[in-house]
mmCIF file of C-alpha atoms in Angstrom:
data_model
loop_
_atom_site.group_PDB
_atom_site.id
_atom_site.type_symbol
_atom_site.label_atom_id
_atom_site.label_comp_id
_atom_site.label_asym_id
_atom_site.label_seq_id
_atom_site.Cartn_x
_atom_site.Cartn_y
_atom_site.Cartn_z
ATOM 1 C CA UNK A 1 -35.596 -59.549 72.434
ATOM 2 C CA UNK A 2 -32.341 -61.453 71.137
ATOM 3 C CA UNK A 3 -34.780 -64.190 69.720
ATOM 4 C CA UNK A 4 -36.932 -61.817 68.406
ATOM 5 C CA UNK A 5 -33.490 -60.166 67.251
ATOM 6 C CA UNK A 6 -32.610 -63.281 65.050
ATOM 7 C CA UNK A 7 -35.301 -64.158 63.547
ATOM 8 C CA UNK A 8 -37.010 -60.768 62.222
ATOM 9 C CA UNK A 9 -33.049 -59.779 60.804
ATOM 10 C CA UNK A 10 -32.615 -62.573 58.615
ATOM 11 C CA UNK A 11 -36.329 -62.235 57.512
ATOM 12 C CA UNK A 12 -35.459 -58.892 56.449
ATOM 13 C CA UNK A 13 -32.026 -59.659 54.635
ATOM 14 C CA UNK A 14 -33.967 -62.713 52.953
ATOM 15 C CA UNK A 15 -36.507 -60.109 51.453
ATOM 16 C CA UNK A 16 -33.913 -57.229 50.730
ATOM 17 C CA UNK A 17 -32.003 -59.822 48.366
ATOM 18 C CA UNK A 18 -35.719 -61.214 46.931
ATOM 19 C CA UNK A 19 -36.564 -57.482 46.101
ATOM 20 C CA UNK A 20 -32.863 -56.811 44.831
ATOM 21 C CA UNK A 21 -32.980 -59.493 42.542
ATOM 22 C CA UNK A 22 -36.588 -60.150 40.825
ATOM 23 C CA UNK A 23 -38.025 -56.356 41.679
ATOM 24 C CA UNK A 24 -37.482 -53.671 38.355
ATOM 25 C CA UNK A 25 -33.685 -52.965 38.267
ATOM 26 C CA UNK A 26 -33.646 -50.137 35.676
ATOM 27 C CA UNK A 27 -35.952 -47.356 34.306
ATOM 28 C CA UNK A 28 -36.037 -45.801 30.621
ATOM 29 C CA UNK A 29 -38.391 -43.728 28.713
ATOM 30 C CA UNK A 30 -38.667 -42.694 25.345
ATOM 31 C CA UNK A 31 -39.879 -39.148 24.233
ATOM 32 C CA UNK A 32 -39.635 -36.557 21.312
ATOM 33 C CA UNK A 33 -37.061 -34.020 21.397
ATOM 34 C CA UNK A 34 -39.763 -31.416 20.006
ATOM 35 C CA UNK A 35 -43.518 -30.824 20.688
ATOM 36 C CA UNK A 36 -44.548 -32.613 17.512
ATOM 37 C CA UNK A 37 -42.583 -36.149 18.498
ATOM 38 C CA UNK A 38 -44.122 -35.510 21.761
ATOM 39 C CA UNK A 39 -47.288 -35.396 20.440
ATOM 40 C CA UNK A 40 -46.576 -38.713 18.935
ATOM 41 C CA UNK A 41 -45.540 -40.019 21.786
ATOM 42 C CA UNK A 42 -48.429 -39.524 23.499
ATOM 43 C CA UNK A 43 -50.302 -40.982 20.563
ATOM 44 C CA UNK A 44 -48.721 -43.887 20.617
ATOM 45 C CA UNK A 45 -49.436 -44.230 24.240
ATOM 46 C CA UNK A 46 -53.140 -43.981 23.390
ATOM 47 C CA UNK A 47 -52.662 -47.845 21.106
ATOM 48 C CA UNK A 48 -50.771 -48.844 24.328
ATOM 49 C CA UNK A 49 -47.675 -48.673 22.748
ATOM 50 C CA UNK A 50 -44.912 -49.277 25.619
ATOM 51 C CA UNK A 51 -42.927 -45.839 26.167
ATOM 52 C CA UNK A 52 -41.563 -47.000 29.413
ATOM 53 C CA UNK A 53 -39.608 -50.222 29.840
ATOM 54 C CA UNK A 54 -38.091 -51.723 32.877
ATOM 55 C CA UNK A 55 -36.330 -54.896 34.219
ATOM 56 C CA UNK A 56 -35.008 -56.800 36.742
ATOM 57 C CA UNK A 57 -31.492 -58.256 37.757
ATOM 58 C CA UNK A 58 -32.745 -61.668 37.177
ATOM 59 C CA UNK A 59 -33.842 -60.346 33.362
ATOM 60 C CA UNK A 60 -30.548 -58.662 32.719
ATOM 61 C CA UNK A 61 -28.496 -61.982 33.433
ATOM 62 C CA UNK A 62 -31.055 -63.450 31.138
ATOM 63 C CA UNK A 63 -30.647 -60.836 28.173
ATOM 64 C CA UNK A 64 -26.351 -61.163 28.757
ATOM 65 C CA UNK A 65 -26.979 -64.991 29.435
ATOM 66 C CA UNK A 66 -28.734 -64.932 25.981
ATOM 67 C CA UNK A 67 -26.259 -62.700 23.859
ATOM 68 C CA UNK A 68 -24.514 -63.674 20.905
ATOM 69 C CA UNK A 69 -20.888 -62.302 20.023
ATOM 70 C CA UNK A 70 -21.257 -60.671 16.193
ATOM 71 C CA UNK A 71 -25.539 -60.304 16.287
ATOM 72 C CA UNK A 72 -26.036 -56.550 16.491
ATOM 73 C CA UNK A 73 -29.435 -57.499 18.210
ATOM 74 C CA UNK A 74 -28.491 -59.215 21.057
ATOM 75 C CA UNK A 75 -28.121 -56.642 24.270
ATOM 76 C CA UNK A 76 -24.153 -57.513 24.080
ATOM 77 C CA UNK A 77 -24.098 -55.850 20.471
ATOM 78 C CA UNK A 78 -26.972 -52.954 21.905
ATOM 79 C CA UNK A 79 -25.116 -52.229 24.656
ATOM 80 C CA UNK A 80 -21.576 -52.061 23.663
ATOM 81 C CA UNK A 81 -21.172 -48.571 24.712
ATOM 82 C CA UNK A 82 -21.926 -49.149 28.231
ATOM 83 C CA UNK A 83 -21.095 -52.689 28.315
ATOM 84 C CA UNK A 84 -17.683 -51.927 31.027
ATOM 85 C CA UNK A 85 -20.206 -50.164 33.248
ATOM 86 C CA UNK A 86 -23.245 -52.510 33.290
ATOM 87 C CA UNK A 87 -20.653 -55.452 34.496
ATOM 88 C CA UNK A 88 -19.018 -53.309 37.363
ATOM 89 C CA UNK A 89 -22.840 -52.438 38.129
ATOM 90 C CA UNK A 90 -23.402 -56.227 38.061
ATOM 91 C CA UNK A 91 -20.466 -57.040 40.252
ATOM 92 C CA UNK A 92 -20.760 -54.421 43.211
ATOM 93 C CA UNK A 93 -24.847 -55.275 43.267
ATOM 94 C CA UNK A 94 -23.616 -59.045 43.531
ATOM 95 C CA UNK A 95 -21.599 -57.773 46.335
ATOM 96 C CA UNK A 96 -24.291 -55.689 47.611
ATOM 97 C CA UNK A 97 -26.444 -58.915 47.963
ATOM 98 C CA UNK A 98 -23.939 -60.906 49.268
ATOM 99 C CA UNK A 99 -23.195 -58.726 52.163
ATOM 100 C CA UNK A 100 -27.031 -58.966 53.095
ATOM 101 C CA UNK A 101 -27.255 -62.315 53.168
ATOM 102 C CA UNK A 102 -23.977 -62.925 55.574
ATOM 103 C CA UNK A 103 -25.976 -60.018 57.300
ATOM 104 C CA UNK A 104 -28.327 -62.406 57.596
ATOM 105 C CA UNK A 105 -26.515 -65.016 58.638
ATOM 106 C CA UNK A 106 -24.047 -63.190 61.170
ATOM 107 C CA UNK A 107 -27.957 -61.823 62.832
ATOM 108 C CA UNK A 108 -29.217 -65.322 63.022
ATOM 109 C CA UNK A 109 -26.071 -66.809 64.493
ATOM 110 C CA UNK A 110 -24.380 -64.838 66.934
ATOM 111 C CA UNK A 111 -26.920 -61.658 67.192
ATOM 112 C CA UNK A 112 -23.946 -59.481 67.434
ATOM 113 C CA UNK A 113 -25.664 -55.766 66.557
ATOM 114 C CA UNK A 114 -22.437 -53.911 65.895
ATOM 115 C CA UNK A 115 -21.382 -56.224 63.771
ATOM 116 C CA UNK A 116 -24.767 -56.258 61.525
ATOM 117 C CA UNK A 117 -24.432 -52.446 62.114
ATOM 118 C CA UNK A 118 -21.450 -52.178 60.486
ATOM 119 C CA UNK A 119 -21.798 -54.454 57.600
ATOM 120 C CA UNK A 120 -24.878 -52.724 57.007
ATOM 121 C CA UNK A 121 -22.954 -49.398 56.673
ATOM 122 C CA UNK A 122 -20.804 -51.142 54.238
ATOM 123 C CA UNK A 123 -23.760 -52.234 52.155
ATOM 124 C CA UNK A 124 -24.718 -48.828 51.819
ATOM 125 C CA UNK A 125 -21.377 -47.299 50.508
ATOM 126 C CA UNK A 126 -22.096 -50.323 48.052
ATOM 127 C CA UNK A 127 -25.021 -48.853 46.928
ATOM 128 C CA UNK A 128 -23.351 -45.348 46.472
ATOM 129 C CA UNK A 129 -21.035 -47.393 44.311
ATOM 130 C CA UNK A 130 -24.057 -48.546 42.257
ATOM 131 C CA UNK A 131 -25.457 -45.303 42.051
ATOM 132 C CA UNK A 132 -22.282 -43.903 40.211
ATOM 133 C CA UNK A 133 -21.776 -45.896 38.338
ATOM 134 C CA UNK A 134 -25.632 -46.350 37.187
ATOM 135 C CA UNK A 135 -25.328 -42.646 36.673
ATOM 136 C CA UNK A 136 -22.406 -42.719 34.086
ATOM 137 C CA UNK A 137 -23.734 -45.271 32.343
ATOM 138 C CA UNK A 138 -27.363 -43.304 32.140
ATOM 139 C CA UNK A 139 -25.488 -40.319 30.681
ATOM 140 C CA UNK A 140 -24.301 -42.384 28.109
ATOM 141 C CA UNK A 141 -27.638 -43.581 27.126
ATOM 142 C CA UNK A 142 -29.777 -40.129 27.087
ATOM 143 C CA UNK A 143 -26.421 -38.833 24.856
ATOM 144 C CA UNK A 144 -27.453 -41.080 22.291
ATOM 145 C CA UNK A 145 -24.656 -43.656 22.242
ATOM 146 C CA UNK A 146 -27.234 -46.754 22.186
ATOM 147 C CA UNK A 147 -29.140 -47.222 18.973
ATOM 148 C CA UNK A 148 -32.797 -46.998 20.578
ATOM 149 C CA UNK A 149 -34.618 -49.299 17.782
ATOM 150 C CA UNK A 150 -31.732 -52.106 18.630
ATOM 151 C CA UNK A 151 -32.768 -51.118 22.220
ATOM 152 C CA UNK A 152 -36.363 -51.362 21.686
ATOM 153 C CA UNK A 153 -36.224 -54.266 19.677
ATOM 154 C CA UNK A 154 -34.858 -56.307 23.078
ATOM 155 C CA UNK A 155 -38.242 -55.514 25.202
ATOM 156 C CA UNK A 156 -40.901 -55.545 22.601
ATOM 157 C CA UNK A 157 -42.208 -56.940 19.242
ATOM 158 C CA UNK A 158 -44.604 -54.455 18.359
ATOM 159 C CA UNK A 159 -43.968 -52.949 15.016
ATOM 160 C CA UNK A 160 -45.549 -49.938 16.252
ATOM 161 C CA UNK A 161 -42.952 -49.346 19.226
ATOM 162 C CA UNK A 162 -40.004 -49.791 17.092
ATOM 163 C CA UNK A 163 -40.579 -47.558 13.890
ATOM 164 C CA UNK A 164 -41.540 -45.237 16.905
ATOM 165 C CA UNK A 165 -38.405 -45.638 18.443
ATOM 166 C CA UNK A 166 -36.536 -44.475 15.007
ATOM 167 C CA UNK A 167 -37.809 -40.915 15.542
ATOM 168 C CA UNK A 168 -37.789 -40.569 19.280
ATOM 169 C CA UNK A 169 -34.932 -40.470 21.981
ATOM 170 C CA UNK A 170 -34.413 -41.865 25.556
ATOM 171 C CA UNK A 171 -35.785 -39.169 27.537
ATOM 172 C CA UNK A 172 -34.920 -40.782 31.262
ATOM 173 C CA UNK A 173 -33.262 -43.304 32.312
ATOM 174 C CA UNK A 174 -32.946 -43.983 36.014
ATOM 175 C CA UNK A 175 -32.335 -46.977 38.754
ATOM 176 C CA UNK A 176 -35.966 -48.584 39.315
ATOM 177 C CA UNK A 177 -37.579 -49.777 42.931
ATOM 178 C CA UNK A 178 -35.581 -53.314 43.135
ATOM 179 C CA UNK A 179 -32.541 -51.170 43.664
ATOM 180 C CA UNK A 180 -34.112 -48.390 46.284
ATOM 181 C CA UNK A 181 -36.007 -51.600 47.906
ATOM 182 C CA UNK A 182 -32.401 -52.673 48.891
ATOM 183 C CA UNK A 183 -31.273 -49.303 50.113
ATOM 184 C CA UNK A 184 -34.428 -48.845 52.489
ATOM 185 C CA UNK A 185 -33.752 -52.609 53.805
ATOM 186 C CA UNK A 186 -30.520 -51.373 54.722
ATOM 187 C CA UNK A 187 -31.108 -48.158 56.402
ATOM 188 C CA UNK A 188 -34.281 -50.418 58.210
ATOM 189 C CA UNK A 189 -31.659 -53.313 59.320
ATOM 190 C CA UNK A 190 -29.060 -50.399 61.004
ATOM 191 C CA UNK A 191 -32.558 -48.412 62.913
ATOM 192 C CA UNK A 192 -33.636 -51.629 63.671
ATOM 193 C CA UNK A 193 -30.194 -52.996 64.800
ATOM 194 C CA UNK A 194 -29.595 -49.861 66.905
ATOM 195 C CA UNK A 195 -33.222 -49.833 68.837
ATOM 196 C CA UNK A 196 -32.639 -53.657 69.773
ATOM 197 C CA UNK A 197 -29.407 -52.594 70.850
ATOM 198 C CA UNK A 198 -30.841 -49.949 73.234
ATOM 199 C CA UNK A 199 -33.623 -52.271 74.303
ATOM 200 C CA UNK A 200 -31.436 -55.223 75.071
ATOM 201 C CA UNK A 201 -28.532 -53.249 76.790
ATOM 202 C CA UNK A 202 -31.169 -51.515 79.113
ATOM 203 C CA UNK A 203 -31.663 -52.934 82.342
ATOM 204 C CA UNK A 204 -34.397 -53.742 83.710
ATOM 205 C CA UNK A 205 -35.518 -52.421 86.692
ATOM 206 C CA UNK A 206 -37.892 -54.784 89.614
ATOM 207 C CA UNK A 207 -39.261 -52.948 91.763
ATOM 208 C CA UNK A 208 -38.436 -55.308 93.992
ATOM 209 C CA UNK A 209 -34.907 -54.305 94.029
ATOM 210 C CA UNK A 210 -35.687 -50.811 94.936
ATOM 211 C CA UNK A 211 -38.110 -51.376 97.962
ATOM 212 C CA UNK A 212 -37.312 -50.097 101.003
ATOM 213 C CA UNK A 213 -36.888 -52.764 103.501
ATOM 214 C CA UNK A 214 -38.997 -52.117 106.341
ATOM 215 C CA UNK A 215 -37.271 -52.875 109.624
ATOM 216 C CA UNK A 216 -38.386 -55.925 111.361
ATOM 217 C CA UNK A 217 -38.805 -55.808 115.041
ATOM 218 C CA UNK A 218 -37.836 -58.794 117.085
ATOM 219 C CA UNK A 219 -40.628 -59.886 119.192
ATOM 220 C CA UNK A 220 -39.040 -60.236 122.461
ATOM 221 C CA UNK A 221 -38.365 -56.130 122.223
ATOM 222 C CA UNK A 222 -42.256 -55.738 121.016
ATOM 223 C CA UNK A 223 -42.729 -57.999 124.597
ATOM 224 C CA UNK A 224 -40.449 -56.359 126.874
ATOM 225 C CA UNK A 225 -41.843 -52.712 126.081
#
């Protein structure tokens, strides 16, 4: 079970930080704020214009990587408003990933459960983190504080999507399944850690142990009876 232990924990940390880092990060969708703009909406979903949009951690570096200081297009200009809270989100993610992989690397090496346990436990309140922050900067971008057509103009180059996006708001905006994939590798390393704890601190049990030795008779009292 400690082999078993080893190997399948660092699999699992591996593939948390994968999903955490390529999977859809964020969520937003745009939609009217009457009946009529919904309408349009929905029309425009109809030419498979893109209402949704989502990306990854790995396309976020990529957008900030790209930015220019002074362009109102790039996402550094777009994003101004939220700018402080996207780069604490960045850093306690980082940190969030980090702590997986030396979860990783503390299963494969010494196998010490309590010790993935409660690293595990600290990638969680991580993830809380995250999720605050995430939230504050959401509230931010449904209140209108981001020019949507500047927002637009980042994730597509239909003309179509962005003269939509002048008469439309961001309806939603939420953390997408890269993030939750994390969480749920988490929660699935501490269950996990905690039944191969139980199995490997249970003894096991021969029968063997617990048979009743029979008495043996000598065979000179057999003889002399």
């Amino acid at each position: 079970m400690k082999i078993a232990y080893r190997i399948i924990t660092p699999i699992l940390a591996v593939g948390a930080v994968v999903m955490g880092f390529f999977l859809n990060l964020f969520y937003f969708a745009i939609g009217g704020a009457s009946d009529e703009l919904s309408s349009l909406v929905q029309l425009a979903e109809m030419f498979n214009v893109s209402t949704k949009y989502e990306f990854s951690a790995y396309d976020l570096i990529q957008l900030l990587a790209n930015s220019k200081e002074g362009t109102d297009v790039s996402f550094a200009g777009v994003a101004k408003p939220v700018m402080p809270h996207i780069i604490a989100f960045i850093i306690f993610f980082a940190l969030t990933l980090l702590l997986f992989l030396a979860v990783g690397i503390v299963a494969a090496s010494t196998a010490n459960r309590k010790a993935v346990i409660g690293m595990s436990c600290g990638g969680l309140v991580l993830c809380f983190v995250c999720i605050i922050i995430a939230r504050l900067a959401f509230d931010k971008i449904t209140g209108g504080e981001i020019a949507l057509n500047d927002l637009v103009s980042l994730f597509s180059e239909s003309t179509m999507a962005q003269l939509l996006s002048l008469v439309v708001t961001i309806k939603s905006a939420t953390l997408s399944a890269g993030f939750y994939a994390v969480f749920g590798m988490y929660l699935l390393v501490i269950f996990w850690s905690i039944a191969a704890n139980m199995l490997i601190n249970t003894p096991i049990q021969h029968e063997k142990k617990h048979r009743r030795k029979k008495p043996v008779k000598r065979l000179s009292a057999i003889i002399h009876r």
